[in-house]
Structure formats: structure tokens, C-alpha cells
CSV table of C-alpha atoms in Angstrom, one decimal:
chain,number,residue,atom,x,y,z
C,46,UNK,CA,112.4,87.7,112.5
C,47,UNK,CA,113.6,88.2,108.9
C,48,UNK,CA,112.0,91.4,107.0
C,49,UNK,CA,112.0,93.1,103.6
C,50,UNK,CA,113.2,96.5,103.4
C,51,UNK,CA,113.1,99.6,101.3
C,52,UNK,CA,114.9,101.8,103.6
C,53,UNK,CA,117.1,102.1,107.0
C,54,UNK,CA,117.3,104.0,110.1
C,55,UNK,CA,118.7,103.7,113.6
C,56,UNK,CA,115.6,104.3,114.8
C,57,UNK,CA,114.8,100.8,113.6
C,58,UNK,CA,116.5,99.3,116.2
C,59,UNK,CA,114.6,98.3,119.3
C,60,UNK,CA,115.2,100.5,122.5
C,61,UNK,CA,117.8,99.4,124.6
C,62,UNK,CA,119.2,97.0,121.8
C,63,UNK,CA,123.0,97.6,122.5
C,64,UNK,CA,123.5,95.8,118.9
C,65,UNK,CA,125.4,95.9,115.8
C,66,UNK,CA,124.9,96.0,112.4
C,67,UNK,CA,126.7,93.5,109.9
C,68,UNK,CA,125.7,95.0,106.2
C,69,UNK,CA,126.6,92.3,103.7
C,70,UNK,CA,125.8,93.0,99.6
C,71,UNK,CA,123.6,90.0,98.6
C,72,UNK,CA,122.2,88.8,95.2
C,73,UNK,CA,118.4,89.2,94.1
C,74,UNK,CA,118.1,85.3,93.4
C,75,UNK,CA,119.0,85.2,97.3
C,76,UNK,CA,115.9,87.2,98.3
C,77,UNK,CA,113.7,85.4,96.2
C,78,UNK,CA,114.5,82.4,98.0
C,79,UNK,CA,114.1,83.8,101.7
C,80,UNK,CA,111.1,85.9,101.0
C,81,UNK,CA,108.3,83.6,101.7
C,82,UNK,CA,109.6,83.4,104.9
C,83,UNK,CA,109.8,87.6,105.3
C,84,UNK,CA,108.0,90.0,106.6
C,85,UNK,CA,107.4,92.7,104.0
C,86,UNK,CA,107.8,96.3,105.5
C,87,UNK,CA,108.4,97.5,101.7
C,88,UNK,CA,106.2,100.9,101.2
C,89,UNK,CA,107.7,101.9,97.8
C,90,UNK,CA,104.9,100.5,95.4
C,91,UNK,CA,107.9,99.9,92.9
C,92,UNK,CA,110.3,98.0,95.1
C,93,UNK,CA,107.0,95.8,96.2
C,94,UNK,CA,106.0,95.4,92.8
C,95,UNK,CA,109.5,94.6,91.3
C,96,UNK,CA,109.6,91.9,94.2
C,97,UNK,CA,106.6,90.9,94.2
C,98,UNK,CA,105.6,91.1,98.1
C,99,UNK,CA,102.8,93.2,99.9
C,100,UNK,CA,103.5,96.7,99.8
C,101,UNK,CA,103.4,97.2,103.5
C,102,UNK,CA,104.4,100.5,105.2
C,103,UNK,CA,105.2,99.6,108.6
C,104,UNK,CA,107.2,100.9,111.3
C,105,UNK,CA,109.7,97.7,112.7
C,106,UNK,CA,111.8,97.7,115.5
C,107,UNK,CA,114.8,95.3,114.9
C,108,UNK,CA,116.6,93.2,117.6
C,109,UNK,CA,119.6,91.1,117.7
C,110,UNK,CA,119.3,88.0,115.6
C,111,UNK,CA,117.3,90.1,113.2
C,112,UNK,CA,117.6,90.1,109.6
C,113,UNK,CA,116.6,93.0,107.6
C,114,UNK,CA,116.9,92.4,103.7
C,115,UNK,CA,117.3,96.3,102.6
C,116,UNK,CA,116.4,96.9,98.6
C,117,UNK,CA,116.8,100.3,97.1
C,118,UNK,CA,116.0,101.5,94.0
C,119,UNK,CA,117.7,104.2,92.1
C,120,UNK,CA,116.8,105.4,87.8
C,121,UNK,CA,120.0,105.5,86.0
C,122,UNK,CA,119.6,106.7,82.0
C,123,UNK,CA,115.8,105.9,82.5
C,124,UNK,CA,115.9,102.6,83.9
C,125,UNK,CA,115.2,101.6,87.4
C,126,UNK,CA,118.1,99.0,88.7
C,127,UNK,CA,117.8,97.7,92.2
C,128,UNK,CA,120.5,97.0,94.9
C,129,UNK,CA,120.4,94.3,97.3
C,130,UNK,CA,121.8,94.0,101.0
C,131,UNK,CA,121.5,91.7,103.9
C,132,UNK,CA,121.7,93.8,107.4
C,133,UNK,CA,122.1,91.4,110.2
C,134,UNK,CA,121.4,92.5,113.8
C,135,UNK,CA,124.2,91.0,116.4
């Protein structure tokens, strides 16, 4: 399953799921790409709104082969700027 993020915890990972993480930066052109084909787990109505997907809060429970397309947001000098990473699960 591929998802959009806003957020990441081990407790995201299914029980039992001896896995690993590979966190890989990624560009906002590549998300717009994938996201038709994502599951939006976004609950930030800003993130959701600045990528134009569901705002969805959701709990998910990744397993290997698992992609999880993380965006956070953070306000420097008054302006929002986003920051884009690809977490696969192996």
C-alpha cells in the first residue's frame, strides 16, 4: 500500500513486522505524481489542503513493502514551507 503522511511513529508499524525503515528526501513534483494512487492518512487540514488530498485522520499500520510519503510542515518568517520524504518499509 502506498500512503500520505503528516506525521511518523513506530507504532505505525504493524505488530510483529520485524522491518526496517529506508527514509529517502523526495521532491513535491514526485508526490503529485504518486498521489492518485495513495492513501491519504493526512489530518493536518493545511498539509491536506496544500496537497490537495482528503484530509483523513486515520490510524495505519505499515508492513514491509509499504510506502509512506511523510510531509511536514513548519512556518519560518511567516510562511509555511513543506518538506517531503519517502519512508519505505523493508
Amino acid at each position: 500500500m502506498k500512503y500520505i503522511i503528516n506525521g511518523f511513529s513506530p507504532k505505525m508499524l504493524k505488530k510483529n513486522c520485524h522491518a526496517q525503515i529506508k527514509v529517502e528526501p523526495m521532491f513535491e513534483l514526485e508526490l503529485k505524481l504518486e498521489k492518485e494512487e495513495c492513501i491519504s492518512a493526512v489530518g493536518h487540514y493545511n498539509i491536506a489542503e496544500h496537497l490537495g488530498v482528503p484530509r483523513n485522520r486515520m490510524s495505519i499500520q505499515l508492513e514491509k513493502g509499504d510506502i509512506a510519503y511523510l510531509v511536514e510542515s513548519q512556518l519560518i518568517n511567516n510562511q509555511e514551507t513543506y518538506n517531503y520524504k519517502r519512508l519505505t518499509v523493508m
